[in-house]
PDB file of C-alpha atoms in Angstrom:
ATOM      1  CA  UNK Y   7      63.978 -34.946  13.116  1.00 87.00           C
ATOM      2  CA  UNK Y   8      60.436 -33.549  13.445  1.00 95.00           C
ATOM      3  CA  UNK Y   9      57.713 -33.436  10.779  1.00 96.00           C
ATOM      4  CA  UNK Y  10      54.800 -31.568  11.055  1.00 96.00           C
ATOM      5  CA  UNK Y  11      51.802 -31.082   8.332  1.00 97.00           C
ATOM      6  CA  UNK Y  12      52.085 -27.417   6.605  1.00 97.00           C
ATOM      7  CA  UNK Y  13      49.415 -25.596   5.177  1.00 96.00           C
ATOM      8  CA  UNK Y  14      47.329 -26.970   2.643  1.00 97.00           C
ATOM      9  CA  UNK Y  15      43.643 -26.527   1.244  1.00 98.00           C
ATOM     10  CA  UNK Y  16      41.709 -28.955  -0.872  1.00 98.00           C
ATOM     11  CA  UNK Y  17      38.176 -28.736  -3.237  1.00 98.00           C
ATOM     12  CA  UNK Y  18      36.964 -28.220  -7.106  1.00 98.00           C
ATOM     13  CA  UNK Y  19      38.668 -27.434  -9.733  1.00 98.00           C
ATOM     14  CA  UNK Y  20      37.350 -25.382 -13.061  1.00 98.00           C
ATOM     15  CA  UNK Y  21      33.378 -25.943 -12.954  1.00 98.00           C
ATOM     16  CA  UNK Y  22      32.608 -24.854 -15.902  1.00 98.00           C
ATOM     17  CA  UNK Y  23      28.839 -23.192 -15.226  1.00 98.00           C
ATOM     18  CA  UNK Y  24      26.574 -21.070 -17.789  1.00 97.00           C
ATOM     19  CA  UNK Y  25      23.800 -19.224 -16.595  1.00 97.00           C
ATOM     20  CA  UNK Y  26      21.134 -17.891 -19.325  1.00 96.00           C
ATOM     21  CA  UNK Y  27      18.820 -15.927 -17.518  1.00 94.00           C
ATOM     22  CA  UNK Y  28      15.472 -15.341 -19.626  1.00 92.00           C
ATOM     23  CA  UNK Y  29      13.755 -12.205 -19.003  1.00 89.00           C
ATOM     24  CA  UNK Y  30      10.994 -12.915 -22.032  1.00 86.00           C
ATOM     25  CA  UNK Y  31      12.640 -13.096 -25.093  1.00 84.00           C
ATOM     26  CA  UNK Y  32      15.709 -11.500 -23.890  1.00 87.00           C
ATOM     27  CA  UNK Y  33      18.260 -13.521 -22.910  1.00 93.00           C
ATOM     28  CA  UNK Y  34      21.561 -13.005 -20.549  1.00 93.00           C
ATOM     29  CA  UNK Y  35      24.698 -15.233 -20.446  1.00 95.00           C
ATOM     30  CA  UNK Y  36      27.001 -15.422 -18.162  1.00 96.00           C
ATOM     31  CA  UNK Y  37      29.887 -18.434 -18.627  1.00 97.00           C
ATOM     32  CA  UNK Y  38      32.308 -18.889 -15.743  1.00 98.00           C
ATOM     33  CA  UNK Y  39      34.973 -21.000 -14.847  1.00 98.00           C
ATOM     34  CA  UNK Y  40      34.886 -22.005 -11.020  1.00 98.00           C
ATOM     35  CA  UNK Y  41      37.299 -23.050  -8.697  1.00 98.00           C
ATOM     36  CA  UNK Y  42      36.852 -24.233  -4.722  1.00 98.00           C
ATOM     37  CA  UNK Y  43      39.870 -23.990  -1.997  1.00 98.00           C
ATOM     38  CA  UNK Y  44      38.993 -24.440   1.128  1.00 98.00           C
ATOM     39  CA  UNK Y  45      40.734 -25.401   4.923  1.00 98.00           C
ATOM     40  CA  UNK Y  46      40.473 -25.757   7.977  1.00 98.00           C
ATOM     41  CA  UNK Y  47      40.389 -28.802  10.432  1.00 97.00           C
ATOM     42  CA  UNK Y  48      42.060 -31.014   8.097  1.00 97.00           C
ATOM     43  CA  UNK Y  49      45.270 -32.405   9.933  1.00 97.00           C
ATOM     44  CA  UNK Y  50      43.575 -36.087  10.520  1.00 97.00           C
ATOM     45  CA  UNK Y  51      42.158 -36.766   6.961  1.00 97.00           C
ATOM     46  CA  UNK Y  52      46.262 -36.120   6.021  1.00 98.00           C
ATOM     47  CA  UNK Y  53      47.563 -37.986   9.161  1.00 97.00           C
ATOM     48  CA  UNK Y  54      44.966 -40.725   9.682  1.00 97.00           C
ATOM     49  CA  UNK Y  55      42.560 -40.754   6.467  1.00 98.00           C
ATOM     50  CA  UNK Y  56      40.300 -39.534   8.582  1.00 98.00           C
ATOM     51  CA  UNK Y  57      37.346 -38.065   6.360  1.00 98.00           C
ATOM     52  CA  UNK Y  58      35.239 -36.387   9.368  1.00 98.00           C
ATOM     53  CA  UNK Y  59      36.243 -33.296   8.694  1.00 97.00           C
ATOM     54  CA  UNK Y  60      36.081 -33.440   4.672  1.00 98.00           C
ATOM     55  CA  UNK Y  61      33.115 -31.714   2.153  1.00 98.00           C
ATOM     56  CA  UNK Y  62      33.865 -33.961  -0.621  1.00 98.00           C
ATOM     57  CA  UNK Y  63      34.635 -31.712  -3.672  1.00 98.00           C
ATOM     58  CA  UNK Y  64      31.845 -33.315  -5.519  1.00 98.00           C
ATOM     59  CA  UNK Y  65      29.129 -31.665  -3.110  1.00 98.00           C
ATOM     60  CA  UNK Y  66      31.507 -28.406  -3.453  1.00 98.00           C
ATOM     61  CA  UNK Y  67      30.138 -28.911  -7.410  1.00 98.00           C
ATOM     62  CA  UNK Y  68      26.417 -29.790  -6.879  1.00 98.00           C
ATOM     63  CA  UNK Y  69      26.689 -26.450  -4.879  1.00 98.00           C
ATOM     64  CA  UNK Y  70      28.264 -24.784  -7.811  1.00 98.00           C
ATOM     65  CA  UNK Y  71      25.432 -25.621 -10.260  1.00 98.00           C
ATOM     66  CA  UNK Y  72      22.695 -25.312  -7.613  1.00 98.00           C
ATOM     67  CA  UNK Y  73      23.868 -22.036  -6.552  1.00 98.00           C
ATOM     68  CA  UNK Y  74      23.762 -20.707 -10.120  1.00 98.00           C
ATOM     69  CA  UNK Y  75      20.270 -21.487 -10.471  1.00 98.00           C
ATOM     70  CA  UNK Y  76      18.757 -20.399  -6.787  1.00 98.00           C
ATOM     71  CA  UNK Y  77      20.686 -17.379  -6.568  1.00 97.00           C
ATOM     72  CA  UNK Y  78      21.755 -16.886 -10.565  1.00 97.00           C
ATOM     73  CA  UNK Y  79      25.025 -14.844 -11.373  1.00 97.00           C
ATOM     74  CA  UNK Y  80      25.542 -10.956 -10.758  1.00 96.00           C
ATOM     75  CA  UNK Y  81      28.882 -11.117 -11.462  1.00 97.00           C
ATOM     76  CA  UNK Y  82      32.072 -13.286 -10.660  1.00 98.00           C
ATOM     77  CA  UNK Y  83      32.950 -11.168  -7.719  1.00 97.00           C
ATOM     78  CA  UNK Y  84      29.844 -11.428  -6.363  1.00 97.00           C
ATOM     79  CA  UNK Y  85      29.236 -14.982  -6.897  1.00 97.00           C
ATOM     80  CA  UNK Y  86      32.347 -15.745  -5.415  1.00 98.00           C
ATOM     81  CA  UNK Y  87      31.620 -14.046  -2.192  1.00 97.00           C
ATOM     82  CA  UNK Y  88      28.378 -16.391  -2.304  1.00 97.00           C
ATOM     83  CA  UNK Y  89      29.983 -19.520  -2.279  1.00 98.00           C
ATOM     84  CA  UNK Y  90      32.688 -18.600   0.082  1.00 98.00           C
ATOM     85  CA  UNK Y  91      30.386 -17.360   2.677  1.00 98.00           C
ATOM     86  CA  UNK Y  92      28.152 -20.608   2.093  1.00 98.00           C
ATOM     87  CA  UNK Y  93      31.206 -22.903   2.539  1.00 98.00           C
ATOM     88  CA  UNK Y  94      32.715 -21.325   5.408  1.00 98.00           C
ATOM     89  CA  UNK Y  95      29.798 -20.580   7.241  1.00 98.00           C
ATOM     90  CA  UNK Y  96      27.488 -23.995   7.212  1.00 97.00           C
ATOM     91  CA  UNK Y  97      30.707 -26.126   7.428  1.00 97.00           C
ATOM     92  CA  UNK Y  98      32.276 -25.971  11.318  1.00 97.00           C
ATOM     93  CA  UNK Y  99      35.368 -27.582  10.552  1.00 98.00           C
ATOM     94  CA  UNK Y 100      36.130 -25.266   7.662  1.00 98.00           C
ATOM     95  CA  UNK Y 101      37.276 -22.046   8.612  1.00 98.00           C
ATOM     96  CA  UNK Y 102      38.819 -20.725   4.873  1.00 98.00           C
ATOM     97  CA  UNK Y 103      37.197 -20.360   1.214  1.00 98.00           C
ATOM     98  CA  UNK Y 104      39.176 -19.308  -1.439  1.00 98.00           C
ATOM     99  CA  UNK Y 105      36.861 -19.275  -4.825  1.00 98.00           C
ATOM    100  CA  UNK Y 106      38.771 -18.169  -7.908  1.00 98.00           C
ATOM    101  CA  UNK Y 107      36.833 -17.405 -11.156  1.00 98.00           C
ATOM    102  CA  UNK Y 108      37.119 -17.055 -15.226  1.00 98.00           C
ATOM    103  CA  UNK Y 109      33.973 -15.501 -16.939  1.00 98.00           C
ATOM    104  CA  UNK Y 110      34.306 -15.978 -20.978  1.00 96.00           C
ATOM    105  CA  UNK Y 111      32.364 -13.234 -22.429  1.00 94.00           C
ATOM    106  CA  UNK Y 112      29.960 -13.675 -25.034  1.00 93.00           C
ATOM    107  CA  UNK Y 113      28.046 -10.618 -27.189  1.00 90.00           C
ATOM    108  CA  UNK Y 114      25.420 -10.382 -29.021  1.00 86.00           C
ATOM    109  CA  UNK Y 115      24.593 -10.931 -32.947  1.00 85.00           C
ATOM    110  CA  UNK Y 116      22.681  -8.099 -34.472  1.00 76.00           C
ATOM    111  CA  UNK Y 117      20.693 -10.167 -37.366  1.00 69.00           C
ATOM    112  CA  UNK Y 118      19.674  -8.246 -40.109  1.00 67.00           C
ATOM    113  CA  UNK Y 119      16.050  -7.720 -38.973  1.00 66.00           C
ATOM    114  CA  UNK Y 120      17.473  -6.473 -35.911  1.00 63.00           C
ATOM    115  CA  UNK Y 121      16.855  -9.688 -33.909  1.00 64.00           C
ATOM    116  CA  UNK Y 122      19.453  -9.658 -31.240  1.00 63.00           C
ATOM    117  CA  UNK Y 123      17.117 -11.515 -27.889  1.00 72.00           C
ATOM    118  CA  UNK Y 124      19.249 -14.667 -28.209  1.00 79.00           C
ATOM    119  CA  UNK Y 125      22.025 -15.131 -30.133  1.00 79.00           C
ATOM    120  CA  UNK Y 126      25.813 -14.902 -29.291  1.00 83.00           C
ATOM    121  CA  UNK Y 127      29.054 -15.144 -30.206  1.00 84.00           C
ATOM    122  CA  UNK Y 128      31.903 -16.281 -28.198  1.00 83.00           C
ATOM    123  CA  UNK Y 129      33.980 -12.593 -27.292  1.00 81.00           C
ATOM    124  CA  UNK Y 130      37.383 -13.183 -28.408  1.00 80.00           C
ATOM    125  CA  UNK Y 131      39.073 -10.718 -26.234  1.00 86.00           C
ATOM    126  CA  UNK Y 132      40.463 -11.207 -22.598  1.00 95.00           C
ATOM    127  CA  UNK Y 133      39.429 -13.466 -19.752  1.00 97.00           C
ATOM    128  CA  UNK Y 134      37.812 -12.122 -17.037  1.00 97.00           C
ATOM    129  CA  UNK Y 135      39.248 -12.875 -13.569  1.00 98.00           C
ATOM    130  CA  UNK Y 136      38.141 -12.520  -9.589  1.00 98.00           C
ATOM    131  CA  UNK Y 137      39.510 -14.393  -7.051  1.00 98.00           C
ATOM    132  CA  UNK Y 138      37.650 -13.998  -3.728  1.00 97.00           C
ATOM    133  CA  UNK Y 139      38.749 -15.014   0.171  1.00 97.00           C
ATOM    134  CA  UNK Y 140      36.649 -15.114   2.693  1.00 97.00           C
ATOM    135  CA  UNK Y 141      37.811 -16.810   6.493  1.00 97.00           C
ATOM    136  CA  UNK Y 142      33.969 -16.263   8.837  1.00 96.00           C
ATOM    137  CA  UNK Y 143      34.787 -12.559   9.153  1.00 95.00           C
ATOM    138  CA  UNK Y 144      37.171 -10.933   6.380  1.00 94.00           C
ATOM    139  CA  UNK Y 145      36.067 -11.117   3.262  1.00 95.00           C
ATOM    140  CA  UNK Y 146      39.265 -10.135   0.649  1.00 96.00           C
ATOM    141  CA  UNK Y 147      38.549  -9.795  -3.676  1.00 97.00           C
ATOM    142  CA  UNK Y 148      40.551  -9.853  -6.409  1.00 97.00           C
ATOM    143  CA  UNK Y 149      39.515  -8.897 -10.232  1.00 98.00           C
ATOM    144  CA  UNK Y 150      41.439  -8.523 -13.243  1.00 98.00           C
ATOM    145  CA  UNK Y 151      41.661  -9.957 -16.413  1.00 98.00           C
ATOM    146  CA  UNK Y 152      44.021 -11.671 -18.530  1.00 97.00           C
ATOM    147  CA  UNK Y 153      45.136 -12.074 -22.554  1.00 95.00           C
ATOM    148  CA  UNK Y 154      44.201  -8.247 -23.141  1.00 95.00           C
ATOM    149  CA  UNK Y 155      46.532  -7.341 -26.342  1.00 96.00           C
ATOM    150  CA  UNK Y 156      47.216  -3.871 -26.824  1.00 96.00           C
ATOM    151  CA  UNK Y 157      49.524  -2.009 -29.194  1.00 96.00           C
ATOM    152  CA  UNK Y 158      50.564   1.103 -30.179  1.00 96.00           C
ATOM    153  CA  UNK Y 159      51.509   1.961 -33.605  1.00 96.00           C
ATOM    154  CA  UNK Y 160      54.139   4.744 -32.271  1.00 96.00           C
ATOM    155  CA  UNK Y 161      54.728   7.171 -29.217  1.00 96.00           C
ATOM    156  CA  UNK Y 162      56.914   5.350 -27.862  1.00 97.00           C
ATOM    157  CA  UNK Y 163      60.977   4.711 -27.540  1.00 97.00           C
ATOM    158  CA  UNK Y 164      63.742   2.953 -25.704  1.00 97.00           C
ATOM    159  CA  UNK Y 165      67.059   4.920 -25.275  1.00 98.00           C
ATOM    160  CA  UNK Y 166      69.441   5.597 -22.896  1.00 98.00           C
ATOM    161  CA  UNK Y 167      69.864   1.937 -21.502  1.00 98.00           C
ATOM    162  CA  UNK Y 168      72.853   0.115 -20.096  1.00 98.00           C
ATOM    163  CA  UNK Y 169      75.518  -1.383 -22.260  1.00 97.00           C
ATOM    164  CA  UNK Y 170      78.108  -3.177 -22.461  1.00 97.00           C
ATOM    165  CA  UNK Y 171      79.772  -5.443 -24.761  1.00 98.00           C
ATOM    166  CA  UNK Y 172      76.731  -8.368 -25.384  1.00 97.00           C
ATOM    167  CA  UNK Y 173      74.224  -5.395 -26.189  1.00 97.00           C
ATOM    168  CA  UNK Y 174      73.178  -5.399 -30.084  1.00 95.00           C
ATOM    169  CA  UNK Y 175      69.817  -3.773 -29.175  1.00 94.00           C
ATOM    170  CA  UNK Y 176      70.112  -0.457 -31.491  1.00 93.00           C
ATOM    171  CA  UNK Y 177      68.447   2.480 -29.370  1.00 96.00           C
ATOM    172  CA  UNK Y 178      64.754   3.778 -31.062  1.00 95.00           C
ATOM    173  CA  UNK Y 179      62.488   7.064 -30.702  1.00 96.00           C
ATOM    174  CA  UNK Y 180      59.817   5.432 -32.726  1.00 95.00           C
ATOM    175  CA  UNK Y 181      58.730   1.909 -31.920  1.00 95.00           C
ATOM    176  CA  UNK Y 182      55.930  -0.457 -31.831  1.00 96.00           C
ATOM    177  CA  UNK Y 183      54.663  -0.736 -28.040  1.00 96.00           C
ATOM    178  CA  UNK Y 184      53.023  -3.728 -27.559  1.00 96.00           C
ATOM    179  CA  UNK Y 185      52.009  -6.232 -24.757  1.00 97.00           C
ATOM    180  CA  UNK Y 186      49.274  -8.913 -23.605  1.00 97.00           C
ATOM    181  CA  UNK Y 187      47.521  -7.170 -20.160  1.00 97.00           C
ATOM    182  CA  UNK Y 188      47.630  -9.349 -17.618  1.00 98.00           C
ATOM    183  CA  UNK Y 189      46.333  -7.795 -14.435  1.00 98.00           C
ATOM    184  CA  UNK Y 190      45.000  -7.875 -10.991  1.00 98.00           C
ATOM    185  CA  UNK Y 191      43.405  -5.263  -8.666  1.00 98.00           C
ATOM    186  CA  UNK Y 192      43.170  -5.513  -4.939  1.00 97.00           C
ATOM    187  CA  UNK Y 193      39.474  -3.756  -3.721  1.00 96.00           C
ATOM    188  CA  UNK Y 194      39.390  -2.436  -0.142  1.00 93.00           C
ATOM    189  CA  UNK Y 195      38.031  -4.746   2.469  1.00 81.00           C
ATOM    190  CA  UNK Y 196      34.573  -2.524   2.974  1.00 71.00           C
ATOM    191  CA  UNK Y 197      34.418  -2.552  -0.501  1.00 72.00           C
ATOM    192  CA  UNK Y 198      30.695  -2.459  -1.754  1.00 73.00           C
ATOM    193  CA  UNK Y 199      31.379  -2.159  -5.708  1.00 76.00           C
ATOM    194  CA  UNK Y 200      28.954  -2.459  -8.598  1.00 92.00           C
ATOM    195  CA  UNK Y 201      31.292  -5.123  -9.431  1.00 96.00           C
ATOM    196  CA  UNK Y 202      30.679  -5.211 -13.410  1.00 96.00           C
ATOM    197  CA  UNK Y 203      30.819  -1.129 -13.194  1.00 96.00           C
ATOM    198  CA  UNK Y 204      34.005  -1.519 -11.453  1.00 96.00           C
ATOM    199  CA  UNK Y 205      35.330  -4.051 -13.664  1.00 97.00           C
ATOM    200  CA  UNK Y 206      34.497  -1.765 -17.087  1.00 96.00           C
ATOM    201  CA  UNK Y 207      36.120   1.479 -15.417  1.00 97.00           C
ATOM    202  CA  UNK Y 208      39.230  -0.679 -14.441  1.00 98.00           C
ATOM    203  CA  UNK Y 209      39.603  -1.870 -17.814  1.00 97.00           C
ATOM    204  CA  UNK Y 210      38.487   1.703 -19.317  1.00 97.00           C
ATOM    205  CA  UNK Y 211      41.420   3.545 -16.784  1.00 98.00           C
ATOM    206  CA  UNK Y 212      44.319   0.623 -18.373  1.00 97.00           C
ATOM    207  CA  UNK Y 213      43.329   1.006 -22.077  1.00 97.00           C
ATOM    208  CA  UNK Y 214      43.169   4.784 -21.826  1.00 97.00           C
ATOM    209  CA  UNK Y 215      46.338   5.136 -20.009  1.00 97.00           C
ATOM    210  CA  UNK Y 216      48.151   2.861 -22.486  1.00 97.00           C
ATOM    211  CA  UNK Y 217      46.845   4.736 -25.641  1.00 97.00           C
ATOM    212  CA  UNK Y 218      47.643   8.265 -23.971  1.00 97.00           C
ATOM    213  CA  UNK Y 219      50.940   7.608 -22.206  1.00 97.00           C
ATOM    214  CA  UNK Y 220      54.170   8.659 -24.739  1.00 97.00           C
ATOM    215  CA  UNK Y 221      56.314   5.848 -23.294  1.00 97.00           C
ATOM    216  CA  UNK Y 222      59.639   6.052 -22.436  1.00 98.00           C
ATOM    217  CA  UNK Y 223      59.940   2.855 -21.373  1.00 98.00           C
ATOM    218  CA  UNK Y 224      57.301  -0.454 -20.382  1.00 98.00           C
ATOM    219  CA  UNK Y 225      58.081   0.150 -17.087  1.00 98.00           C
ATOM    220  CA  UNK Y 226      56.629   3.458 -17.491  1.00 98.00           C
ATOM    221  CA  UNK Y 227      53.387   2.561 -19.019  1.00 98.00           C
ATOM    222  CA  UNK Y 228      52.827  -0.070 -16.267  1.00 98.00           C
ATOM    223  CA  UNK Y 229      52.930   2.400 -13.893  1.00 98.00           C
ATOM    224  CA  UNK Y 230      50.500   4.847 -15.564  1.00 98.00           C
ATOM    225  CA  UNK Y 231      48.001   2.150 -16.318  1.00 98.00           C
ATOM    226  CA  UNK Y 232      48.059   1.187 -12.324  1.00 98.00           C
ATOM    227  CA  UNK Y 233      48.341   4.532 -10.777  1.00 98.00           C
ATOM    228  CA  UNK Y 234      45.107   5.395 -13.647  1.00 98.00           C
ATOM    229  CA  UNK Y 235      43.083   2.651 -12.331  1.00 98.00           C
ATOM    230  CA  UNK Y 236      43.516   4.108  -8.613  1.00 98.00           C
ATOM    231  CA  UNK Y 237      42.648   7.509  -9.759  1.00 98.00           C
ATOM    232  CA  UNK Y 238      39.502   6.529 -11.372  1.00 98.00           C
ATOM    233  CA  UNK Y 239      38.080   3.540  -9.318  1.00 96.00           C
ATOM    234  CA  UNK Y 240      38.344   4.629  -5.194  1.00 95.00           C
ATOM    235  CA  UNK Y 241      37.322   0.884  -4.448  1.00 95.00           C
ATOM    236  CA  UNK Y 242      40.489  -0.273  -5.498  1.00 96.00           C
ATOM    237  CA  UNK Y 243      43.998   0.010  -3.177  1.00 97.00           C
ATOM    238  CA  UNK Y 244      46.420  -1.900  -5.310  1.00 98.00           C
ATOM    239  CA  UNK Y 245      47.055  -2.997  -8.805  1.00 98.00           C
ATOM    240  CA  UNK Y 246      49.470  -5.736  -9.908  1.00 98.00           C
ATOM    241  CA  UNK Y 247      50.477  -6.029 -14.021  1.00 98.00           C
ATOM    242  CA  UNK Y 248      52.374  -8.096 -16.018  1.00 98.00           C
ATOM    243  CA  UNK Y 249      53.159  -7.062 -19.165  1.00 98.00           C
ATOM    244  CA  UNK Y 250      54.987  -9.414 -21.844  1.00 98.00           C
ATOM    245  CA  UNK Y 251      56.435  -7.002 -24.173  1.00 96.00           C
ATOM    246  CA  UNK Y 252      55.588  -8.462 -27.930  1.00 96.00           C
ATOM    247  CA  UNK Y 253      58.572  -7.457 -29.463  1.00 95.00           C
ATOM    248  CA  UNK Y 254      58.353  -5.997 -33.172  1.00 95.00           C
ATOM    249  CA  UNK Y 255      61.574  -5.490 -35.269  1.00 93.00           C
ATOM    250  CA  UNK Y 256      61.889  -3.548 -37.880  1.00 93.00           C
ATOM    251  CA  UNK Y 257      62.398  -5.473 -41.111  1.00 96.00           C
ATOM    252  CA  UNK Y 258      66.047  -4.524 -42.906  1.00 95.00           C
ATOM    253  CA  UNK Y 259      64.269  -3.834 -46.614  1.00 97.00           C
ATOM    254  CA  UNK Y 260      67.687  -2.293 -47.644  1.00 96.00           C
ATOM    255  CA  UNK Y 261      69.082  -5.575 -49.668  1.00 97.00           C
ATOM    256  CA  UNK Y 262      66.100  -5.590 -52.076  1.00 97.00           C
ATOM    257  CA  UNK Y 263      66.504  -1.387 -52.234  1.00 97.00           C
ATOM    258  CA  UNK Y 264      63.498  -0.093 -50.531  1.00 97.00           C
ATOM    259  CA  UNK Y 265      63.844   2.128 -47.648  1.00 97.00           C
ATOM    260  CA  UNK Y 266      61.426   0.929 -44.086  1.00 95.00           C
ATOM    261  CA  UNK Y 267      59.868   4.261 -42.772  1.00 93.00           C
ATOM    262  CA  UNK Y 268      58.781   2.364 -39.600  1.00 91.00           C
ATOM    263  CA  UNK Y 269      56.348   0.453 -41.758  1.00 95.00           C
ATOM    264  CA  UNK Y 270      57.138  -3.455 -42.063  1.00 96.00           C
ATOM    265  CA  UNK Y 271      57.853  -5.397 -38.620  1.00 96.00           C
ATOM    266  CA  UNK Y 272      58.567  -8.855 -37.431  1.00 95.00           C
ATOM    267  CA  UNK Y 273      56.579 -10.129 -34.953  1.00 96.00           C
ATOM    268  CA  UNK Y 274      58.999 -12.263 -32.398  1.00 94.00           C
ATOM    269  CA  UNK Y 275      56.826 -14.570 -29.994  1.00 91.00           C
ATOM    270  CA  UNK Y 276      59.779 -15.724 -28.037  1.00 93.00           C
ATOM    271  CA  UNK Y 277      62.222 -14.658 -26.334  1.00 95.00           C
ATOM    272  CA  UNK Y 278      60.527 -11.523 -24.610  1.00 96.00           C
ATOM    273  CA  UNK Y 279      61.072  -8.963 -22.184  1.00 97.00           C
ATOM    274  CA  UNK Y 280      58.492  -9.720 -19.244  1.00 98.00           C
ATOM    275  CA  UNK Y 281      57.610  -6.330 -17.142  1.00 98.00           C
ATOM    276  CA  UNK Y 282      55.906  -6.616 -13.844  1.00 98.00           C
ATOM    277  CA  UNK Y 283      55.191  -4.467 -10.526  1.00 98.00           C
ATOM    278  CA  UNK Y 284      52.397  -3.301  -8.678  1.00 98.00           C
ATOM    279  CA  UNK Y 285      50.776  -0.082  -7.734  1.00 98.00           C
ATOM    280  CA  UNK Y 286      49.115   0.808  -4.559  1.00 98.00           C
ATOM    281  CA  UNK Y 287      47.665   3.481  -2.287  1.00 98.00           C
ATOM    282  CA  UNK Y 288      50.257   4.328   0.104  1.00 97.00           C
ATOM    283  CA  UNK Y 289      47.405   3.841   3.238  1.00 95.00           C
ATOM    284  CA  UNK Y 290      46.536   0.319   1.145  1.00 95.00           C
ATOM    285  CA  UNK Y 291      45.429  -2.191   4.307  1.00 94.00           C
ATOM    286  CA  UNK Y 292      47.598  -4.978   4.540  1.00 94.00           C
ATOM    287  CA  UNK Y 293      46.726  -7.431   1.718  1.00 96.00           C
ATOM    288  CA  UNK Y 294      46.002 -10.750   3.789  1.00 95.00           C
ATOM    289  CA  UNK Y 295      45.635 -13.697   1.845  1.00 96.00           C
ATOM    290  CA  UNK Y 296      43.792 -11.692  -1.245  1.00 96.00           C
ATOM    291  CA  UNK Y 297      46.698 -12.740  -3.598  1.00 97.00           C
ATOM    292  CA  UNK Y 298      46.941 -16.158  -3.118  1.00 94.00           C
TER     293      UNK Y 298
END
């Protein structure tokens, strides 16, 4: 029988790194989340111990933190692309960066005298994702976002389903839609984007679709919140969802005598239907390693 080493990678995990740039009084934040892959010529530190070949992941921090201060923080996308490009090109043996990122957002407090330079509070919406590759030559990004919850109060139904004899589920032309965004978007490799710009239209294209899309199904939302994002951000060649549906039942009020118009629900966290597909250009390049 023959063994051989497979592919692997190696580096930091979640470096957690805030960055308040101070432009006089006026101060920015941005708080990211940081994570180092990277390969290479790494078959004798597996088969031998070998550690010629290794960056040890605590320099891969130190860069991190340095990084943040020399060259501060545009944005996660761009960042990313900063350390990937650093790794792979003043290391020989490595030849592959992978450099996945969180940013927490954080917004300002309006005081009553209007003092808002420096002040914050933690933005308790969704995480901010971007995930970037980069192998000497290609350079491959990923945003998205995660934890966005959405719902609509009505405009949308579920009929005309398969049965057969386990289905209970009653069919509905009036329904609560809603679902916890979890998304990624695939940018084209020549890709030049205002990166925060690109982020806010993204999100502004999902959120509008959602809200404006009479659903006939999930399914059918996903797909109008993808193909949305496409129309409105050219940058962009492919966009993967997955959308948890939070599943609200309508309360029987009958026993106590008082009829439910659609009005009182029951919030079920568990079980729930889990929709997920992707949307792309139809001349989308080949995605390389971007969603690994």
């Amino acid at each position: 029988m023959s063994i051989k080493l497979g592919p692997n990678r190696y580096g930091k995990s979640e470096n957690r790194v805030v960055k308040v740039t101070k432009n006089g009084g006026v101060h920015e934040i941005r708080d990211l989340n940081v994570s180092v892959a990277l390969s290479g010529e790494m078959d004798q530190v597996h088969l031998t111990g070998d550690n010629a070949t290794v960056l040890p992941t605590d320099t891969q921090k130190n860069t991190v933190f340095a990084f943040a201060k020399e060259y501060g923080i545009d944005s996660p996308e761009a960042f990313g692309l900063l350390l990937a490009r650093h790794f792979v090109g003043s290391q020989e043996p490595i030849h592959h960066a992978r450099v996945s990122l969180e940013e927490y957002g954080w917004e300002r407090i309006v005081a009553d005298n209007g003092d808002k330079q420096h002040s914050f509070v933690r933005n308790g919406q969704e995480t901010r994702t971007a995930r970037v590759h980069f192998d000497g030559e290609n350079a491959w990004v990923v945003s998205g976002l995660r934890n966005l919850v959405v719902l609509n109060s009505t405009g949308s139904e579920f009929h005309g389903y398969i049965k057969d004899k386990y289905t209970t589920l009653r069919e509905t032309t009036d329904r609560i839609l809603a679902t916890e965004v979890n998304a990624e978007w695939r940018h084209a490799f020549d890709a030049t984007a205002d990166w925060d710009k690109s982020y806010r239209e993204a999100r502004r294209a999902m959120l509008e679709a959602f809200a404006q899309t009479h659903s006939l199904s999930l399914q059918q939302t996903l797909y109008a919140m993808g193909d949305r994002v496409l129309a409105a951000c050219p940058e962009i060649v492919e966009v993967r969802l997955s959308l948890p549906n939070k599943h609200h039942f309508e309360v029987d009020l009958e026993p106590f005598g008082l009829v439910n118009d659609n009005e009182v629900f029951f919030a079920a966290d568990r079980p729930y239907g889990l929709i997920e597909g992707a949307v792309l250009r139809e001349d989308a390049p080949a995605p390389g390693p971007a969603w690994e």
